[in-house]
Amino acid sequence: MKTTYLLIPLAPLAGAIIAGLFGRLIGRAGSHVVTILGVAIAFALSVVVYQDVNAGNVFNGTVYTWLQSGGLTLQIGFLIDPLTAMMMLVVTFVSLMVHIYTIGYMVDDPGYQRFFSYISLFTFSMLMLVMSNNFVQLFFGWEAVGLVSYLLIGFWYTRPTAIYANLKAFLVNRVGDFGFLLGIGLIAAYAGTLDYAEVFAKREALAAITESVTGWPLITAICIGLFIGAMGKSAQVPLHVWLPDSMEGPTPISALIHAATMVTAGIFMVARMSPLFELSDTALTFVLVIGSITALFMGFLGIIQNDIKRVVAYSTLSQLGYMTVALGVSAYSVAVFHLMTHAFFKALLFLGAGSVIIGCHHNQDIRYMGGLRKYMPITWITSLLGSLALIGFPLFSGFYSKDSIIEAVHASNLAGSGFAYFAVVAGVFVTAFYSFRMYFLVFHGKERYDQVPHDEHHDSHSDDHHGDGKPHESPWVVTLPLVLLAIPSVLIGFITIQPMLFGDWFGTSIFVDAAKHPAMSHMAESFHGPMAMALHGITSLPFILAVSGVAVAWFFYLKRPDIPAAIQKMAMPIFTLLENKYYFDKFNEVFFAAGSRMLGRGLWKGGDQLLIDGAMVNGSARAIGWISAVVRLFQTGHIYQYAFSMIIGVFALLTFWFNRG
Amino acid sequence: MNSHLLSIAIWVPIVGALFVLALGSERRDLVRWLSAVVAFVSFLVTIPLFMRFDSSMAGMQFVEHASWIPRFNIEYFLGIDGISMWFIVLNSFITVLVVLAGWDVIKEKQAQYMAAFLIMSGLMNGIFSALDGILFYVFFEASLIPMYLIIGVWGGPNRVYAAFKFFLYTLLGSLLMLVALIWLFIESGGSFNILEWHQLRIDMAPQILIFIAFLLSFAVKVPMWPVHTWLPDAHVEAPTGGSVVLAAIALKLGAYGFLRFSLPIVPDASHAMAPFIITLSLIAVIYIGFVALAQEDMKKLVAYSSISHMGFVTLGFFIFNPLGVEGALVQMVSHGFVSAAMFLCIGVMYDRVHSRQIADYGGVVNTMPTFAAFFLFFSMANAGLPATSGFVGEFMVVLGAVKYNFWVGAAAATTLILGAAYTLWMYKRVAFGEVANRHVAELEDINAREYLILAILAIAVLVMGVYPFPFTEVMHASVDNLLKHVAMSKL
């Protein structure tokens, strides 16, 4: 089985290397064949592994020793348990869909081979991350997916906005990694190992330790450090700022990286670390509060966006907040469950958005769409299904995961869970409102595709050769992934909620201290099967909120389009606040970016050039020059001057001699 | 094991250089090929040093011992351990690349240029293998001369100022080292044997003085803040090859000196001074990180980044745990690859556009895609991306530092942000974007020779990042031995 495990990440890596180094040689078709083959192998083998794990086989073993130093043995190895197996399936499946989709989406792009190489490299990195059994490899995968994200956001490297966004994404993630690395450092220092199982075995001992220098409870410091890493990768406030800008990348990767998989790495990591997080209520409260803020306030921002991808991006931020909230109340399995359903429906929504973008000749502004359901029936239906899943409509996958989160928060007694409950419930209305605002503006109402101003944003280098400018349905390579993603978006929740949340499917891969954090067990008591849950859902508050969100969106944007404009005028300060994304970007630009540059300049000009070089280095050279100039005055070569100074000297000596006693 | 391999590693390039000089610069092809052969052979002879190295042994290996100046008991005494071995291999390896890099670019006095580098390489091998104080000092000081000439003759417009600054800075630093060496000679009853000095009992007051004398000499070489300001000037004015050798090897001499002299000879003073050195190291990481951010000249930027990375090395040494010391050694080797590659990349662009100003570039990826890929790879390595060698050393030192003191670790870890910020911001301005001007539009992608050089370095960086195990394996015994030594008081 170990060979199978190895083959799963290596197959996409091989595809990436071949397409990357020999892309010109094997051509466009060769590149997509070889990379799709690699990912298809990874997916097929992941299915095999999944079945094996389902049969109760868990693997934890080493591939090779990476480094040995100072009593620390760092190994590259795999931990294959239910949590990993599920992640592998999600990653390889969505990746496969995106690979196929890309054939249609990037058809005109000169960087075709490069793109395939990157997304296969991403698949490799993400697999390394989820399959790891230790922190070193986790950190490798963590940074490698960050690298590919950097490469792909800046894929169209001549665009100023793209290369601004990719640098920003990398740096913001590095801020998170700063905390992450320190968390890992503390584990290494106090546990003496970076192997998951060995660290977990020492968890009770670690919980008793107080960090010697800072005086912090060690386990809380570790968990918060690790979570800061997750805040970067999974875009939690205030490190969320990179994700909306990452939409500069081509749409397939927005679906794969910035919605379905990479951004959920933080969620996965915290779930994986559940044995540690369970020991620190302080850390859990921190997680909970950050998650609630993200869930609610990022949702608000989705309401005012006009770029189709940005609406979906803010919705991703908000949903990541939901997952984080679930982690905070110790409902790790629920968080991972939502991660999975979200991966399907959000990838679907993004790919649907991409299909709309192709159909509208690379226009991304939803104000200039409308009525597309006539022209793009498959995209329309699948997007509708995705949106219903997103807002948590009963029986859809998103319903099961989101409702479970709300229930879990409700059942929690952790500090901050009151606020979190308000945030996630209010968030339901907001989600429904912005999702269907977009849906109605794009697929229903008046056709406005002919009103596009000419300097509009373009999502590709390609020129349009489509003649009449009418929207059109996308080719089958684009619509097939939509259909294949729509199926799990609708069904997966209904099928898997029982085993994943209330059965023992996750086994030992997720640990909950039921005595301290009873939310999950409370939920299990009131759960009577998925059908009963859906029926009960129809009478519950979240459902009413979701339906009213849809209704309000319909009324505002189809029935009375004058109302939103009027509201906007009335509530101008709020609108400005939202328009400026709560001024996070402005603050970062002024305080951190410009501040660092100024500090750097100040240290360079003031410290290095003025003080060290000016005063000390060249100063000592000048001092020596000055001393020699003074001393030179005495060496005039004139006898009478020498004689004169001799006489003065004699007088001085005589005076001294006579007055001495 | 009396194989004379070390002597061969020292003298083959030096003698070869004399032949190159004798050919004269008119016979360009002959000069180039002979230099390449000499450099390559010198590299080949270092391979057995690594292949036949016994990593279970803590003591010196490949020892050569002969009398040199009997009157003062000065010996021709060579030997390497797990600490110095990699630097001889690295040095000889880098010299091959430097010779290749100067193939077409150096038009004037090519024989002298090649000879200077070959001599430099031999002298460096001497420094890393000398076990006699005076022998070390002679090699140490002699290595200044070729570097002085390289900067002063083949350098940029402001080369004279830079060469003088470089020479005076380092010379002034090392004069006090000579005093310390003589003091140790007297105190040990007439021996210049470094290994014997390791056993010497010394009182606290002289220990501190000796430490300071060594510190001044080595701190200038590393260079540590605040005696670092010669380096950016030297790098900016030096030709590409000069910058490569300076960054990859010459900076390592100072750091190596700490391990060979300061720590084992005056351990108590080292412990007493550790907080001071750690502070200076952290200033180097953070202060210099910010200064690098503000640079407008690519070479200056990478020079400052070198200082910042070397801060990790001194930090790792003075937290006195195996992770720190081995991490610092790994960082030194890795920095040898990465900084060499960064300077070569800048050299590739400089050869074509004759500017090092970031503002003169933009959109290089459009005209030089292959080069841009290499440049990005090395930039990422410079920013410490995992799976590149740049990550391994930093990771180890940060882990060691967190263990030593959380706040020290936290301060060191800021390099994660700063290193990425200054490197990738530079990359963005140079490589990404629309073609900025006519010069960039006319750029031609790298040729086969440049490709070869960068590919070799890329492989080295990648191998060391993916599988650092063998690199550290040979260090353990020597580092453990050193740390045991440092832990024992000599009062």
JSON list of N, CA and C in Angstrom, two decimals, chain A residues 211-259:
[
{"chain": "A", "resi": 211, "resn": "GLU", "atom": "N", "xyz": [5.33, 28.15, 29.47]},
{"chain": "A", "resi": 211, "resn": "GLU", "atom": "CA", "xyz": [6.49, 28.53, 28.66]},
{"chain": "A", "resi": 211, "resn": "GLU", "atom": "C", "xyz": [7.44, 29.34, 29.54]},
{"chain": "A", "resi": 212, "resn": "SER", "atom": "N", "xyz": [8.73, 28.97, 29.53]},
{"chain": "A", "resi": 212, "resn": "SER", "atom": "CA", "xyz": [9.62, 29.47, 30.56]},
{"chain": "A", "resi": 212, "resn": "SER", "atom": "C", "xyz": [9.93, 30.96, 30.43]},
{"chain": "A", "resi": 213, "resn": "VAL", "atom": "N", "xyz": [10.07, 31.46, 29.23]},
{"chain": "A", "resi": 213, "resn": "VAL", "atom": "CA", "xyz": [10.47, 32.86, 29.06]},
{"chain": "A", "resi": 213, "resn": "VAL", "atom": "C", "xyz": [9.29, 33.80, 29.11]},
{"chain": "A", "resi": 214, "resn": "THR", "atom": "N", "xyz": [8.20, 33.42, 28.42]},
{"chain": "A", "resi": 214, "resn": "THR", "atom": "CA", "xyz": [7.07, 34.33, 28.31]},
{"chain": "A", "resi": 214, "resn": "THR", "atom": "C", "xyz": [6.10, 34.17, 29.47]},
{"chain": "A", "resi": 215, "resn": "GLY", "atom": "N", "xyz": [6.10, 32.99, 30.13]},
{"chain": "A", "resi": 215, "resn": "GLY", "atom": "CA", "xyz": [5.15, 32.77, 31.19]},
{"chain": "A", "resi": 215, "resn": "GLY", "atom": "C", "xyz": [3.77, 32.40, 30.70]},
{"chain": "A", "resi": 216, "resn": "TRP", "atom": "N", "xyz": [3.65, 32.12, 29.39]},
{"chain": "A", "resi": 216, "resn": "TRP", "atom": "CA", "xyz": [2.34, 31.74, 28.85]},
{"chain": "A", "resi": 216, "resn": "TRP", "atom": "C", "xyz": [2.11, 30.25, 29.09]},
{"chain": "A", "resi": 217, "resn": "PRO", "atom": "N", "xyz": [0.82, 29.87, 29.18]},
{"chain": "A", "resi": 217, "resn": "PRO", "atom": "CA", "xyz": [0.54, 28.43, 29.16]},
{"chain": "A", "resi": 217, "resn": "PRO", "atom": "C", "xyz": [0.98, 27.89, 27.79]},
{"chain": "A", "resi": 218, "resn": "LEU", "atom": "N", "xyz": [1.83, 26.88, 27.82]},
{"chain": "A", "resi": 218, "resn": "LEU", "atom": "CA", "xyz": [2.47, 26.43, 26.59]},
{"chain": "A", "resi": 218, "resn": "LEU", "atom": "C", "xyz": [1.46, 26.04, 25.52]},
{"chain": "A", "resi": 219, "resn": "ILE", "atom": "N", "xyz": [0.46, 25.25, 25.91]},
{"chain": "A", "resi": 219, "resn": "ILE", "atom": "CA", "xyz": [-0.43, 24.68, 24.90]},
{"chain": "A", "resi": 219, "resn": "ILE", "atom": "C", "xyz": [-1.23, 25.78, 24.21]},
{"chain": "A", "resi": 220, "resn": "THR", "atom": "N", "xyz": [-1.59, 26.82, 24.97]},
{"chain": "A", "resi": 220, "resn": "THR", "atom": "CA", "xyz": [-2.31, 27.94, 24.38]},
{"chain": "A", "resi": 220, "resn": "THR", "atom": "C", "xyz": [-1.41, 28.67, 23.38]},
{"chain": "A", "resi": 221, "resn": "ALA", "atom": "N", "xyz": [-0.15, 28.88, 23.77]},
{"chain": "A", "resi": 221, "resn": "ALA", "atom": "CA", "xyz": [0.77, 29.56, 22.85]},
{"chain": "A", "resi": 221, "resn": "ALA", "atom": "C", "xyz": [0.93, 28.76, 21.57]},
{"chain": "A", "resi": 222, "resn": "ILE", "atom": "N", "xyz": [1.08, 27.44, 21.70]},
{"chain": "A", "resi": 222, "resn": "ILE", "atom": "CA", "xyz": [1.25, 26.60, 20.51]},
{"chain": "A", "resi": 222, "resn": "ILE", "atom": "C", "xyz": [0.02, 26.70, 19.62]},
{"chain": "A", "resi": 223, "resn": "CYS", "atom": "N", "xyz": [-1.16, 26.53, 20.23]},
{"chain": "A", "resi": 223, "resn": "CYS", "atom": "CA", "xyz": [-2.37, 26.51, 19.42]},
{"chain": "A", "resi": 223, "resn": "CYS", "atom": "C", "xyz": [-2.62, 27.86, 18.75]},
{"chain": "A", "resi": 224, "resn": "ILE", "atom": "N", "xyz": [-2.38, 28.94, 19.47]},
{"chain": "A", "resi": 224, "resn": "ILE", "atom": "CA", "xyz": [-2.61, 30.25, 18.85]},
{"chain": "A", "resi": 224, "resn": "ILE", "atom": "C", "xyz": [-1.60, 30.48, 17.74]},
{"chain": "A", "resi": 225, "resn": "GLY", "atom": "N", "xyz": [-0.36, 30.06, 17.97]},
{"chain": "A", "resi": 225, "resn": "GLY", "atom": "CA", "xyz": [0.64, 30.18, 16.90]},
{"chain": "A", "resi": 225, "resn": "GLY", "atom": "C", "xyz": [0.22, 29.42, 15.66]},
{"chain": "A", "resi": 226, "resn": "LEU", "atom": "N", "xyz": [-0.17, 28.17, 15.85]},
{"chain": "A", "resi": 226, "resn": "LEU", "atom": "CA", "xyz": [-0.60, 27.38, 14.70]},
{"chain": "A", "resi": 226, "resn": "LEU", "atom": "C", "xyz": [-1.81, 28.02, 14.03]},
{"chain": "A", "resi": 227, "resn": "PHE", "atom": "N", "xyz": [-2.73, 28.54, 14.85]},
{"chain": "A", "resi": 227, "resn": "PHE", "atom": "CA", "xyz": [-3.94, 29.12, 14.28]},
{"chain": "A", "resi": 227, "resn": "PHE", "atom": "C", "xyz": [-3.63, 30.40, 13.51]},
{"chain": "A", "resi": 228, "resn": "ILE", "atom": "N", "xyz": [-2.63, 31.14, 13.91]},
{"chain": "A", "resi": 228, "resn": "ILE", "atom": "CA", "xyz": [-2.27, 32.34, 13.14]},
{"chain": "A", "resi": 228, "resn": "ILE", "atom": "C", "xyz": [-1.85, 31.91, 11.73]},
{"chain": "A", "resi": 229, "resn": "GLY", "atom": "N", "xyz": [-1.16, 30.78, 11.66]},
{"chain": "A", "resi": 229, "resn": "GLY", "atom": "CA", "xyz": [-0.86, 30.23, 10.33]},
{"chain": "A", "resi": 229, "resn": "GLY", "atom": "C", "xyz": [-2.13, 29.94, 9.57]},
{"chain": "A", "resi": 230, "resn": "ALA", "atom": "N", "xyz": [-3.09, 29.33, 10.24]},
{"chain": "A", "resi": 230, "resn": "ALA", "atom": "CA", "xyz": [-4.36, 29.01, 9.58]},
{"chain": "A", "resi": 230, "resn": "ALA", "atom": "C", "xyz": [-5.09, 30.28, 9.16]},
{"chain": "A", "resi": 231, "resn": "MET", "atom": "N", "xyz": [-4.95, 31.34, 9.96]},
{"chain": "A", "resi": 231, "resn": "MET", "atom": "CA", "xyz": [-5.61, 32.61, 9.60]},
{"chain": "A", "resi": 231, "resn": "MET", "atom": "C", "xyz": [-5.06, 33.16, 8.30]},
{"chain": "A", "resi": 232, "resn": "GLY", "atom": "N", "xyz": [-3.77, 32.96, 8.08]},
{"chain": "A", "resi": 232, "resn": "GLY", "atom": "CA", "xyz": [-3.21, 33.41, 6.80]},
{"chain": "A", "resi": 232, "resn": "GLY", "atom": "C", "xyz": [-3.73, 32.56, 5.66]},
{"chain": "A", "resi": 233, "resn": "LYS", "atom": "N", "xyz": [-3.56, 31.27, 5.80]},
{"chain": "A", "resi": 233, "resn": "LYS", "atom": "CA", "xyz": [-3.90, 30.38, 4.68]},
{"chain": "A", "resi": 233, "resn": "LYS", "atom": "C", "xyz": [-5.40, 30.36, 4.44]},
{"chain": "A", "resi": 234, "resn": "SER", "atom": "N", "xyz": [-6.18, 30.32, 5.52]},
{"chain": "A", "resi": 234, "resn": "SER", "atom": "CA", "xyz": [-7.62, 30.24, 5.35]},
{"chain": "A", "resi": 234, "resn": "SER", "atom": "C", "xyz": [-8.29, 31.61, 5.43]},
{"chain": "A", "resi": 235, "resn": "ALA", "atom": "N", "xyz": [-7.49, 32.65, 5.28]},
{"chain": "A", "resi": 235, "resn": "ALA", "atom": "CA", "xyz": [-8.02, 34.00, 5.08]},
{"chain": "A", "resi": 235, "resn": "ALA", "atom": "C", "xyz": [-9.02, 34.43, 6.15]},
{"chain": "A", "resi": 236, "resn": "GLN", "atom": "N", "xyz": [-8.60, 34.41, 7.40]},
{"chain": "A", "resi": 236, "resn": "GLN", "atom": "CA", "xyz": [-9.46, 34.91, 8.47]},
{"chain": "A", "resi": 236, "resn": "GLN", "atom": "C", "xyz": [-9.06, 36.35, 8.81]},
{"chain": "A", "resi": 237, "resn": "VAL", "atom": "N", "xyz": [-10.05, 37.14, 9.20]},
{"chain": "A", "resi": 237, "resn": "VAL", "atom": "CA", "xyz": [-9.79, 38.53, 9.59]},
{"chain": "A", "resi": 237, "resn": "VAL", "atom": "C", "xyz": [-8.72, 38.54, 10.69]},
{"chain": "A", "resi": 238, "resn": "PRO", "atom": "N", "xyz": [-7.70, 39.36, 10.67]},
{"chain": "A", "resi": 238, "resn": "PRO", "atom": "CA", "xyz": [-7.41, 40.42, 9.69]},
{"chain": "A", "resi": 238, "resn": "PRO", "atom": "C", "xyz": [-6.44, 40.00, 8.58]},
{"chain": "A", "resi": 239, "resn": "LEU", "atom": "N", "xyz": [-6.18, 38.73, 8.45]},
{"chain": "A", "resi": 239, "resn": "LEU", "atom": "CA", "xyz": [-5.25, 38.30, 7.38]},
{"chain": "A", "resi": 239, "resn": "LEU", "atom": "C", "xyz": [-6.02, 37.86, 6.13]},
{"chain": "A", "resi": 240, "resn": "HIS", "atom": "N", "xyz": [-7.27, 38.32, 6.00]},
{"chain": "A", "resi": 240, "resn": "HIS", "atom": "CA", "xyz": [-8.08, 37.87, 4.87]},
{"chain": "A", "resi": 240, "resn": "HIS", "atom": "C", "xyz": [-7.81, 38.68, 3.61]},
{"chain": "A", "resi": 241, "resn": "VAL", "atom": "N", "xyz": [-7.07, 39.77, 3.75]},
{"chain": "A", "resi": 241, "resn": "VAL", "atom": "CA", "xyz": [-7.02, 40.79, 2.70]},
{"chain": "A", "resi": 241, "resn": "VAL", "atom": "C", "xyz": [-6.51, 40.29, 1.36]},
{"chain": "A", "resi": 242, "resn": "TRP", "atom": "N", "xyz": [-5.78, 39.17, 1.38]},
{"chain": "A", "resi": 242, "resn": "TRP", "atom": "CA", "xyz": [-5.21, 38.73, 0.10]},
{"chain": "A", "resi": 242, "resn": "TRP", "atom": "C", "xyz": [-6.22, 37.99, -0.78]},
{"chain": "A", "resi": 243, "resn": "LEU", "atom": "N", "xyz": [-7.24, 37.37, -0.15]},
{"chain": "A", "resi": 243, "resn": "LEU", "atom": "CA", "xyz": [-8.09, 36.48, -0.93]},
{"chain": "A", "resi": 243, "resn": "LEU", "atom": "C", "xyz": [-8.93, 37.19, -2.00]},
{"chain": "A", "resi": 244, "resn": "PRO", "atom": "N", "xyz": [-9.60, 38.30, -1.68]},
{"chain": "A", "resi": 244, "resn": "PRO", "atom": "CA", "xyz": [-10.35, 38.97, -2.75]},
{"chain": "A", "resi": 244, "resn": "PRO", "atom": "C", "xyz": [-9.44, 39.37, -3.91]},
{"chain": "A", "resi": 245, "resn": "ASP", "atom": "N", "xyz": [-8.24, 39.84, -3.61]},
{"chain": "A", "resi": 245, "resn": "ASP", "atom": "CA", "xyz": [-7.34, 40.26, -4.69]},
{"chain": "A", "resi": 245, "resn": "ASP", "atom": "C", "xyz": [-6.84, 39.07, -5.50]},
{"chain": "A", "resi": 246, "resn": "SER", "atom": "N", "xyz": [-6.86, 37.88, -4.88]},
{"chain": "A", "resi": 246, "resn": "SER", "atom": "CA", "xyz": [-6.36, 36.71, -5.60]},
{"chain": "A", "resi": 246, "resn": "SER", "atom": "C", "xyz": [-7.23, 36.38, -6.80]},
{"chain": "A", "resi": 247, "resn": "MET", "atom": "N", "xyz": [-8.38, 37.02, -6.89]},
{"chain": "A", "resi": 247, "resn": "MET", "atom": "CA", "xyz": [-9.26, 36.79, -8.04]},
{"chain": "A", "resi": 247, "resn": "MET", "atom": "C", "xyz": [-8.65, 37.27, -9.35]},
{"chain": "A", "resi": 248, "resn": "GLU", "atom": "N", "xyz": [-7.50, 37.93, -9.24]},
{"chain": "A", "resi": 248, "resn": "GLU", "atom": "CA", "xyz": [-6.77, 38.32, -10.45]},
{"chain": "A", "resi": 248, "resn": "GLU", "atom": "C", "xyz": [-6.30, 37.10, -11.23]},
{"chain": "A", "resi": 249, "resn": "GLY", "atom": "N", "xyz": [-6.21, 35.98, -10.57]},
{"chain": "A", "resi": 249, "resn": "GLY", "atom": "CA", "xyz": [-5.77, 34.77, -11.25]},
{"chain": "A", "resi": 249, "resn": "GLY", "atom": "C", "xyz": [-6.88, 34.24, -12.14]},
{"chain": "A", "resi": 250, "resn": "PRO", "atom": "N", "xyz": [-6.52, 33.34, -13.06]},
{"chain": "A", "resi": 250, "resn": "PRO", "atom": "CA", "xyz": [-7.52, 32.73, -13.94]},
{"chain": "A", "resi": 250, "resn": "PRO", "atom": "C", "xyz": [-8.58, 31.99, -13.11]},
{"chain": "A", "resi": 251, "resn": "THR", "atom": "N", "xyz": [-9.81, 31.94, -13.59]},
{"chain": "A", "resi": 251, "resn": "THR", "atom": "CA", "xyz": [-10.92, 31.41, -12.80]},
{"chain": "A", "resi": 251, "resn": "THR", "atom": "C", "xyz": [-10.75, 29.94, -12.37]},
{"chain": "A", "resi": 252, "resn": "PRO", "atom": "N", "xyz": [-10.19, 29.06, -13.21]},
{"chain": "A", "resi": 252, "resn": "PRO", "atom": "CA", "xyz": [-10.05, 27.68, -12.72]},
{"chain": "A", "resi": 252, "resn": "PRO", "atom": "C", "xyz": [-9.29, 27.57, -11.42]},
{"chain": "A", "resi": 253, "resn": "ILE", "atom": "N", "xyz": [-8.28, 28.41, -11.24]},
{"chain": "A", "resi": 253, "resn": "ILE", "atom": "CA", "xyz": [-7.54, 28.29, -9.99]},
{"chain": "A", "resi": 253, "resn": "ILE", "atom": "C", "xyz": [-8.26, 28.99, -8.85]},
{"chain": "A", "resi": 254, "resn": "SER", "atom": "N", "xyz": [-9.09, 29.97, -9.17]},
{"chain": "A", "resi": 254, "resn": "SER", "atom": "CA", "xyz": [-9.91, 30.55, -8.10]},
{"chain": "A", "resi": 254, "resn": "SER", "atom": "C", "xyz": [-10.78, 29.45, -7.53]},
{"chain": "A", "resi": 255, "resn": "ALA", "atom": "N", "xyz": [-11.26, 28.57, -8.41]},
{"chain": "A", "resi": 255, "resn": "ALA", "atom": "CA", "xyz": [-12.10, 27.48, -7.94]},
{"chain": "A", "resi": 255, "resn": "ALA", "atom": "C", "xyz": [-11.29, 26.47, -7.15]},
{"chain": "A", "resi": 256, "resn": "LEU", "atom": "N", "xyz": [-10.17, 26.07, -7.71]},
{"chain": "A", "resi": 256, "resn": "LEU", "atom": "CA", "xyz": [-9.40, 24.99, -7.10]},
{"chain": "A", "resi": 256, "resn": "LEU", "atom": "C", "xyz": [-8.68, 25.45, -5.84]},
{"chain": "A", "resi": 257, "resn": "ILE", "atom": "N", "xyz": [-7.94, 26.56, -5.97]},
{"chain": "A", "resi": 257, "resn": "ILE", "atom": "CA", "xyz": [-7.05, 26.97, -4.89]},
{"chain": "A", "resi": 257, "resn": "ILE", "atom": "C", "xyz": [-7.74, 27.90, -3.92]},
{"chain": "A", "resi": 258, "resn": "HIS", "atom": "N", "xyz": [-8.40, 28.91, -4.46]},
{"chain": "A", "resi": 258, "resn": "HIS", "atom": "CA", "xyz": [-8.91, 29.96, -3.60]},
{"chain": "A", "resi": 258, "resn": "HIS", "atom": "C", "xyz": [-10.35, 29.74, -3.19]},
{"chain": "A", "resi": 259, "resn": "ALA", "atom": "N", "xyz": [-10.83, 28.53, -3.32]},
{"chain": "A", "resi": 259, "resn": "ALA", "atom": "CA", "xyz": [-12.17, 28.23, -2.82]},
{"chain": "A", "resi": 259, "resn": "ALA", "atom": "C", "xyz": [-12.22, 26.81, -2.26]}
]
